[in-house]
mmCIF file of C-alpha atoms and ligand atoms in Angstrom:
data_model
loop_
_atom_site.group_PDB
_atom_site.id
_atom_site.type_symbol
_atom_site.label_atom_id
_atom_site.label_comp_id
_atom_site.label_asym_id
_atom_site.label_seq_id
_atom_site.Cartn_x
_atom_site.Cartn_y
_atom_site.Cartn_z
ATOM 1 C CA UNK A 1371 -12.659 -3.618 -20.961
ATOM 2 C CA UNK A 1372 -11.612 -6.570 -22.895
ATOM 3 C CA UNK A 1373 -11.203 -10.243 -20.778
ATOM 4 C CA UNK A 1374 -8.884 -12.142 -22.723
ATOM 5 C CA UNK A 1375 -8.761 -15.174 -20.345
ATOM 6 C CA UNK A 1376 -12.186 -16.969 -19.516
ATOM 7 C CA UNK A 1377 -13.521 -20.438 -18.903
ATOM 8 C CA UNK A 1378 -16.947 -19.314 -19.873
ATOM 9 C CA UNK A 1379 -17.544 -21.680 -22.824
ATOM 10 C CA UNK A 1380 -19.896 -24.271 -21.304
ATOM 11 C CA UNK A 1381 -19.338 -28.007 -20.641
ATOM 12 C CA UNK A 1382 -15.764 -28.038 -22.218
ATOM 13 C CA UNK A 1383 -13.493 -27.950 -19.397
ATOM 14 C CA UNK A 1384 -13.560 -27.185 -15.405
ATOM 15 C CA UNK A 1385 -15.278 -23.690 -16.114
ATOM 16 C CA UNK A 1386 -18.920 -23.203 -16.882
ATOM 17 C CA UNK A 1387 -21.028 -26.541 -16.711
ATOM 18 C CA UNK A 1388 -23.769 -25.126 -18.891
ATOM 19 C CA UNK A 1389 -25.209 -22.423 -21.003
ATOM 20 C CA UNK A 1390 -27.256 -20.772 -18.600
ATOM 21 C CA UNK A 1391 -24.550 -20.369 -16.016
ATOM 22 C CA UNK A 1392 -22.258 -19.145 -18.767
ATOM 23 C CA UNK A 1393 -24.925 -16.355 -19.791
ATOM 24 C CA UNK A 1394 -25.214 -15.682 -16.177
ATOM 25 C CA UNK A 1395 -21.591 -14.666 -15.819
ATOM 26 C CA UNK A 1396 -21.543 -12.815 -19.183
ATOM 27 C CA UNK A 1397 -24.164 -10.696 -17.813
ATOM 28 C CA UNK A 1398 -22.221 -9.766 -14.737
ATOM 29 C CA UNK A 1399 -18.945 -9.203 -17.026
ATOM 30 C CA UNK A 1400 -21.238 -6.756 -19.116
ATOM 31 C CA UNK A 1401 -22.427 -4.933 -15.990
ATOM 32 C CA UNK A 1402 -18.771 -4.630 -14.869
ATOM 33 C CA UNK A 1403 -17.913 -2.672 -18.334
ATOM 34 C CA UNK A 1404 -16.706 -5.535 -20.321
ATOM 35 C CA UNK A 1405 -17.107 -5.172 -24.089
ATOM 36 C CA UNK A 1406 -15.330 -8.213 -25.605
ATOM 37 C CA UNK A 1407 -14.657 -11.622 -24.161
ATOM 38 C CA UNK A 1408 -11.993 -14.230 -25.276
ATOM 39 C CA UNK A 1409 -13.087 -17.808 -24.906
ATOM 40 C CA UNK A 1410 -10.194 -19.686 -23.621
ATOM 41 C CA UNK A 1411 -11.078 -23.103 -22.578
ATOM 42 C CA UNK A 1412 -8.212 -25.401 -21.392
ATOM 43 C CA UNK A 1413 -6.570 -27.509 -23.991
ATOM 44 C CA UNK A 1414 -4.552 -30.068 -22.464
ATOM 45 C CA UNK A 1415 -2.884 -32.857 -24.547
ATOM 46 C CA UNK A 1416 -3.818 -35.359 -21.761
ATOM 47 C CA UNK A 1417 -6.804 -33.905 -20.678
ATOM 48 C CA UNK A 1418 -9.606 -31.512 -21.996
ATOM 49 C CA UNK A 1419 -9.423 -31.348 -25.714
ATOM 50 C CA UNK A 1420 -12.541 -29.587 -27.163
ATOM 51 C CA UNK A 1421 -12.425 -29.956 -30.896
ATOM 52 C CA UNK A 1422 -12.163 -26.706 -33.147
ATOM 53 C CA UNK A 1423 -15.690 -27.242 -34.427
ATOM 54 C CA UNK A 1424 -17.213 -27.814 -31.103
ATOM 55 C CA UNK A 1425 -15.690 -24.666 -30.104
ATOM 56 C CA UNK A 1426 -16.791 -22.627 -32.895
ATOM 57 C CA UNK A 1427 -20.269 -24.038 -32.541
ATOM 58 C CA UNK A 1428 -20.533 -23.315 -28.732
ATOM 59 C CA UNK A 1429 -19.153 -19.693 -29.286
ATOM 60 C CA UNK A 1430 -21.790 -19.116 -31.843
ATOM 61 C CA UNK A 1431 -24.533 -20.281 -29.607
ATOM 62 C CA UNK A 1432 -23.296 -18.351 -26.726
ATOM 63 C CA UNK A 1433 -23.207 -15.210 -29.002
ATOM 64 C CA UNK A 1434 -26.792 -15.683 -29.865
ATOM 65 C CA UNK A 1435 -27.628 -16.098 -26.317
ATOM 66 C CA UNK A 1436 -26.072 -12.777 -25.444
ATOM 67 C CA UNK A 1437 -28.043 -11.142 -28.088
ATOM 68 C CA UNK A 1438 -31.286 -12.768 -26.775
ATOM 69 C CA UNK A 1439 -30.345 -11.560 -23.270
ATOM 70 C CA UNK A 1440 -29.629 -8.054 -24.595
ATOM 71 C CA UNK A 1441 -25.808 -8.215 -23.568
ATOM 72 C CA UNK A 1442 -23.663 -6.149 -25.929
ATOM 73 C CA UNK A 1443 -20.715 -8.429 -25.753
ATOM 74 C CA UNK A 1444 -18.546 -9.680 -28.498
ATOM 75 C CA UNK A 1445 -16.956 -13.113 -28.165
ATOM 76 C CA UNK A 1446 -13.757 -14.107 -29.582
ATOM 77 C CA UNK A 1447 -12.199 -17.464 -30.052
ATOM 78 C CA UNK A 1448 -9.065 -18.713 -28.343
ATOM 79 C CA UNK A 1449 -7.864 -21.402 -25.984
ATOM 80 C CA UNK A 1450 -5.446 -21.883 -23.072
ATOM 81 C CA UNK A 1451 -2.769 -24.263 -24.138
ATOM 82 C CA UNK A 1452 -0.980 -26.601 -21.528
ATOM 83 C CA UNK A 1453 2.433 -26.349 -22.686
ATOM 84 C CA UNK A 1454 4.310 -29.740 -23.657
ATOM 85 C CA UNK A 1455 6.800 -30.655 -26.203
ATOM 86 C CA UNK A 1456 3.959 -31.205 -28.844
ATOM 87 C CA UNK A 1457 2.234 -27.852 -28.268
ATOM 88 C CA UNK A 1458 3.336 -26.309 -31.594
ATOM 89 C CA UNK A 1459 1.875 -29.041 -33.491
ATOM 90 C CA UNK A 1460 -1.335 -29.041 -31.346
ATOM 91 C CA UNK A 1461 -1.762 -25.232 -31.744
ATOM 92 C CA UNK A 1462 -1.527 -25.424 -35.722
ATOM 93 C CA UNK A 1463 -3.611 -28.580 -35.896
ATOM 94 C CA UNK A 1464 -6.442 -27.427 -33.546
ATOM 95 C CA UNK A 1465 -6.533 -23.854 -34.276
ATOM 96 C CA UNK A 1466 -5.787 -22.833 -30.645
ATOM 97 C CA UNK A 1467 -4.593 -19.329 -31.297
ATOM 98 C CA UNK A 1468 -6.796 -16.254 -30.335
ATOM 99 C CA UNK A 1469 -8.911 -14.756 -32.937
ATOM 100 C CA UNK A 1470 -6.986 -15.975 -35.784
ATOM 101 C CA UNK A 1471 -4.107 -13.984 -34.647
ATOM 102 C CA UNK A 1472 -0.537 -14.870 -33.865
ATOM 103 C CA UNK A 1473 -1.291 -14.512 -30.100
ATOM 104 C CA UNK A 1474 -1.825 -17.675 -28.261
ATOM 105 C CA UNK A 1475 -2.460 -18.053 -24.438
ATOM 106 C CA UNK A 1476 -0.347 -20.681 -22.663
ATOM 107 C CA UNK A 1477 0.103 -22.011 -19.309
ATOM 108 C CA UNK A 1478 2.317 -24.673 -17.458
ATOM 109 C CA UNK A 1479 2.918 -26.599 -14.278
ATOM 110 C CA UNK A 1480 2.054 -24.471 -11.302
ATOM 111 C CA UNK A 1481 4.514 -26.490 -8.928
ATOM 112 C CA UNK A 1482 7.846 -26.602 -11.031
ATOM 113 C CA UNK A 1483 8.548 -25.358 -14.507
ATOM 114 C CA UNK A 1484 9.224 -28.279 -16.860
ATOM 115 C CA UNK A 1485 12.949 -28.303 -17.943
ATOM 116 C CA UNK A 1486 12.271 -27.738 -21.541
ATOM 117 C CA UNK A 1487 9.977 -24.725 -21.145
ATOM 118 C CA UNK A 1488 12.111 -22.142 -22.725
ATOM 119 C CA UNK A 1489 12.738 -24.463 -25.674
ATOM 120 C CA UNK A 1490 8.888 -25.113 -26.063
ATOM 121 C CA UNK A 1491 8.488 -21.279 -25.967
ATOM 122 C CA UNK A 1492 11.222 -20.865 -28.490
ATOM 123 C CA UNK A 1493 9.636 -23.195 -30.900
ATOM 124 C CA UNK A 1494 6.394 -21.311 -30.783
ATOM 125 C CA UNK A 1495 8.117 -17.852 -31.360
ATOM 126 C CA UNK A 1496 10.292 -19.244 -34.193
ATOM 127 C CA UNK A 1497 6.969 -20.471 -35.898
ATOM 128 C CA UNK A 1498 5.684 -16.922 -35.759
ATOM 129 C CA UNK A 1499 3.465 -17.157 -32.781
ATOM 130 C CA UNK A 1500 3.341 -14.495 -29.917
ATOM 131 C CA UNK A 1501 2.849 -16.571 -26.715
ATOM 132 C CA UNK A 1502 1.180 -14.924 -23.617
ATOM 133 C CA UNK A 1503 2.005 -16.666 -20.428
ATOM 134 C CA UNK A 1504 -1.182 -16.940 -18.319
ATOM 135 C CA UNK A 1505 -0.881 -15.801 -14.461
ATOM 136 C CA UNK A 1506 2.731 -15.792 -13.977
ATOM 137 C CA UNK A 1507 2.188 -14.744 -10.466
ATOM 138 C CA UNK A 1508 0.736 -18.230 -9.744
ATOM 139 C CA UNK A 1509 3.734 -20.344 -10.602
ATOM 140 C CA UNK A 1510 5.910 -21.325 -7.803
ATOM 141 C CA UNK A 1511 9.034 -20.678 -9.731
ATOM 142 C CA UNK A 1512 8.022 -17.029 -10.290
ATOM 143 C CA UNK A 1513 6.860 -16.395 -6.803
ATOM 144 C CA UNK A 1514 10.357 -17.499 -5.727
ATOM 145 C CA UNK A 1515 12.109 -15.342 -8.028
ATOM 146 C CA UNK A 1516 9.726 -12.656 -9.701
ATOM 147 C CA UNK A 1517 12.570 -11.369 -11.627
ATOM 148 C CA UNK A 1518 12.378 -14.402 -13.805
ATOM 149 C CA UNK A 1519 9.547 -12.378 -15.690
ATOM 150 C CA UNK A 1520 12.112 -10.388 -17.414
ATOM 151 C CA UNK A 1521 13.653 -13.553 -18.874
ATOM 152 C CA UNK A 1522 9.967 -14.330 -20.234
ATOM 153 C CA UNK A 1523 9.779 -10.920 -21.817
ATOM 154 C CA UNK A 1524 13.309 -11.154 -23.287
ATOM 155 C CA UNK A 1525 12.375 -14.391 -24.926
ATOM 156 C CA UNK A 1526 9.417 -12.771 -26.585
ATOM 157 C CA UNK A 1527 6.790 -14.001 -24.049
ATOM 158 C CA UNK A 1528 3.735 -11.731 -22.930
ATOM 159 C CA UNK A 1529 2.685 -12.015 -19.432
ATOM 160 C CA UNK A 1530 -1.112 -12.075 -18.264
ATOM 161 C CA UNK A 1531 -1.906 -11.266 -14.540
ATOM 162 C CA UNK A 1532 -5.214 -12.563 -13.159
ATOM 163 C CA UNK A 1533 -7.266 -9.848 -11.629
ATOM 164 C CA UNK A 1534 -8.177 -12.206 -8.587
ATOM 165 C CA UNK A 1535 -4.452 -12.420 -7.820
ATOM 166 C CA UNK A 1536 -4.394 -8.506 -6.855
ATOM 167 C CA UNK A 1537 -7.361 -9.259 -4.324
ATOM 168 C CA UNK A 1538 -5.837 -12.244 -2.940
ATOM 169 C CA UNK A 1539 -8.082 -14.816 -4.508
ATOM 170 C CA UNK A 1540 -4.880 -17.373 -4.800
ATOM 171 C CA UNK A 1541 -3.220 -16.506 -1.482
ATOM 172 C CA UNK A 1542 -0.844 -14.023 -0.232
ATOM 173 C CA UNK A 1543 2.191 -15.037 -2.153
ATOM 174 C CA UNK A 1544 0.554 -14.913 -5.558
ATOM 175 C CA UNK A 1545 -0.852 -11.586 -4.566
ATOM 176 C CA UNK A 1546 2.598 -10.328 -3.420
ATOM 177 C CA UNK A 1547 4.130 -11.656 -6.696
ATOM 178 C CA UNK A 1548 1.203 -9.928 -8.815
ATOM 179 C CA UNK A 1549 1.830 -6.604 -7.322
ATOM 180 C CA UNK A 1550 5.652 -6.939 -7.906
ATOM 181 C CA UNK A 1551 5.285 -7.637 -11.651
ATOM 182 C CA UNK A 1552 2.930 -4.791 -12.087
ATOM 183 C CA UNK A 1553 4.860 -2.347 -10.351
ATOM 184 C CA UNK A 1554 7.819 -3.374 -12.441
ATOM 185 C CA UNK A 1555 6.263 -3.346 -15.729
ATOM 186 C CA UNK A 1556 6.213 -6.864 -15.930
ATOM 187 C CA UNK A 1557 2.623 -7.370 -17.392
ATOM 188 C CA UNK A 1558 0.934 -6.817 -20.542
ATOM 189 C CA UNK A 1559 -2.629 -7.831 -19.779
ATOM 190 C CA UNK A 1560 -5.042 -8.237 -16.798
ATOM 191 C CA UNK A 1561 -7.686 -10.706 -17.301
ATOM 192 C CA UNK A 1562 -10.221 -12.631 -15.100
ATOM 193 C CA UNK A 1563 -9.515 -16.366 -15.667
ATOM 194 C CA UNK A 1564 -13.283 -16.650 -14.975
ATOM 195 C CA UNK A 1565 -14.204 -20.311 -14.206
ATOM 196 C CA UNK A 1566 -17.703 -19.433 -13.113
ATOM 197 C CA UNK A 1567 -17.173 -20.634 -9.612
ATOM 198 C CA UNK A 1568 -17.798 -17.336 -7.907
ATOM 199 C CA UNK A 1569 -19.936 -14.415 -8.659
ATOM 200 C CA UNK A 1570 -17.395 -11.729 -7.544
ATOM 201 C CA UNK A 1571 -16.084 -11.145 -10.876
ATOM 202 C CA UNK A 1572 -12.623 -9.423 -10.131
ATOM 203 C CA UNK A 1573 -11.643 -7.327 -13.394
ATOM 204 C CA UNK A 1574 -13.071 -4.034 -12.574
ATOM 205 C CA UNK A 1575 -12.052 -4.368 -8.922
ATOM 206 C CA UNK A 1576 -8.654 -5.135 -9.946
ATOM 207 C CA UNK A 1577 -8.439 -2.083 -12.142
ATOM 208 C CA UNK A 1578 -9.772 0.109 -9.201
ATOM 209 C CA UNK A 1579 -6.924 -1.131 -7.137
ATOM 210 C CA UNK A 1580 -4.195 -0.469 -9.794
ATOM 211 C CA UNK A 1581 -5.448 2.941 -10.173
ATOM 212 C CA UNK A 1582 -5.280 3.552 -6.396
ATOM 213 C CA UNK A 1583 -1.959 2.273 -5.895
ATOM 214 C CA UNK A 1584 -0.132 2.989 -9.262
ATOM 215 C CA UNK A 1585 -2.120 5.222 -11.814
ATOM 216 C CA UNK A 1586 -5.074 5.243 -13.805
ATOM 217 C CA UNK A 1587 -3.565 4.604 -17.189
ATOM 218 C CA UNK A 1588 -2.131 1.296 -16.572
ATOM 219 C CA UNK A 1589 -5.749 -0.612 -16.346
ATOM 220 C CA UNK A 1590 -6.463 0.944 -19.909
ATOM 221 C CA UNK A 1591 -3.149 -0.544 -21.057
ATOM 222 C CA UNK A 1592 -3.877 -3.935 -19.696
ATOM 223 C CA UNK A 1593 -7.475 -4.310 -20.197
ATOM 224 C CA UNK A 1594 -8.332 -2.198 -23.438
ATOM 225 C CA UNK A 1595 -5.177 -0.952 -25.352
ATOM 226 C CA UNK A 1596 -3.020 -3.982 -25.576
ATOM 227 C CA UNK A 1597 -6.008 -6.544 -25.768
ATOM 228 C CA UNK A 1598 -7.604 -4.455 -28.516
ATOM 229 C CA UNK A 1599 -3.774 -4.809 -30.209
ATOM 230 C CA UNK A 1600 -3.909 -8.240 -29.740
ATOM 231 C CA UNK A 1601 -7.364 -8.993 -31.268
ATOM 232 C CA UNK A 1602 -6.205 -6.958 -34.328
ATOM 233 C CA UNK A 1603 -2.892 -8.962 -34.473
ATOM 234 C CA UNK A 1604 -0.874 -5.747 -33.986
ATOM 235 C CA UNK A 1605 2.358 -6.064 -32.202
ATOM 236 C CA UNK A 1606 2.837 -4.754 -28.485
ATOM 237 C CA UNK A 1607 5.848 -3.719 -26.667
ATOM 238 C CA UNK A 1608 7.537 -5.987 -24.468
ATOM 239 C CA UNK A 1609 9.044 -3.417 -22.191
ATOM 240 C CA UNK A 1610 7.088 -0.350 -21.704
ATOM 241 C CA UNK A 1611 8.636 1.115 -18.772
ATOM 242 C CA UNK A 1612 12.011 2.168 -18.031
ATOM 243 C CA UNK A 1613 13.387 0.875 -14.942
ATOM 244 C CA UNK A 1614 15.255 3.758 -13.427
ATOM 245 C CA UNK A 1615 16.067 2.592 -9.581
ATOM 246 C CA UNK A 1616 16.850 5.662 -7.563
ATOM 247 C CA UNK A 1617 16.104 8.179 -10.310
ATOM 248 C CA UNK A 1618 14.140 11.423 -9.654
ATOM 249 C CA UNK A 1619 11.068 10.410 -11.657
ATOM 250 C CA UNK A 1620 8.313 8.468 -10.516
ATOM 251 C CA UNK A 1621 6.390 5.551 -11.856
ATOM 252 C CA UNK A 1622 3.739 7.815 -13.327
ATOM 253 C CA UNK A 1623 6.405 10.234 -14.973
ATOM 254 C CA UNK A 1624 8.412 7.527 -16.490
ATOM 255 C CA UNK A 1625 5.234 5.767 -17.894
ATOM 256 C CA UNK A 1626 4.022 9.073 -19.693
ATOM 257 C CA UNK A 1627 7.309 10.093 -20.828
ATOM 258 C CA UNK A 1628 7.606 6.553 -22.640
ATOM 259 C CA UNK A 1629 4.233 6.724 -23.902
ATOM 260 C CA UNK A 1630 4.861 10.218 -25.602
ATOM 261 C CA UNK A 1631 8.146 9.007 -27.194
HETATM 262 FE FE1 FE2 B 1920 -7.455 -20.514 -17.189
#
């Protein structure tokens, strides 16, 4: 599995406070079957702003720590960018994209979307970036109307669900929204958003629940196939399921028919 959203880089945001805590959590992740970890510290214009050189130095130190601890994990650079009208400039200037690709992990306000959200995203897409919206199921606006996810996909925005949402870590409403998005094909990635605050790493458990409730191929799409494409800067389809309400095919059949075409 590849975890594309983590706050494991030490002492840069509200995630891991120190390298030994980071290494402990990387150990938990490796034991759960993770092979690659994207380091995505918060980058907020009026808040956390770890400089590029610091981020690279901390990544290199952490990678060394993994080797010393016998963890076969590959770490990749990234950030979680809190969107505002200056985000495009900030991403360019501070190299906030993931692994030098066109993919960039973004977040926005939880309570209400800013009125210029679509405009900000459009500026990123127009400049050649591929935004990935972190945890759509946690935003009140999406919880109230999960079909909004489609709007984002039509605007060339990918969606990353938090595995903890499937387990109820962020409350019942986010849990329901997360399952709605998954069951409608409105998800491209599943990740942990691991802040090192709890030891029950959710990614493997989330995949297990998806296998039980939907099928065993979807977890691979969300935690291996799409993340690998992202790391290689390859395009990922926005719509990978045909929505055929009332049709005779079930989810599984539709999924594989699309996969073979
Ligand atoms: Fe995050």
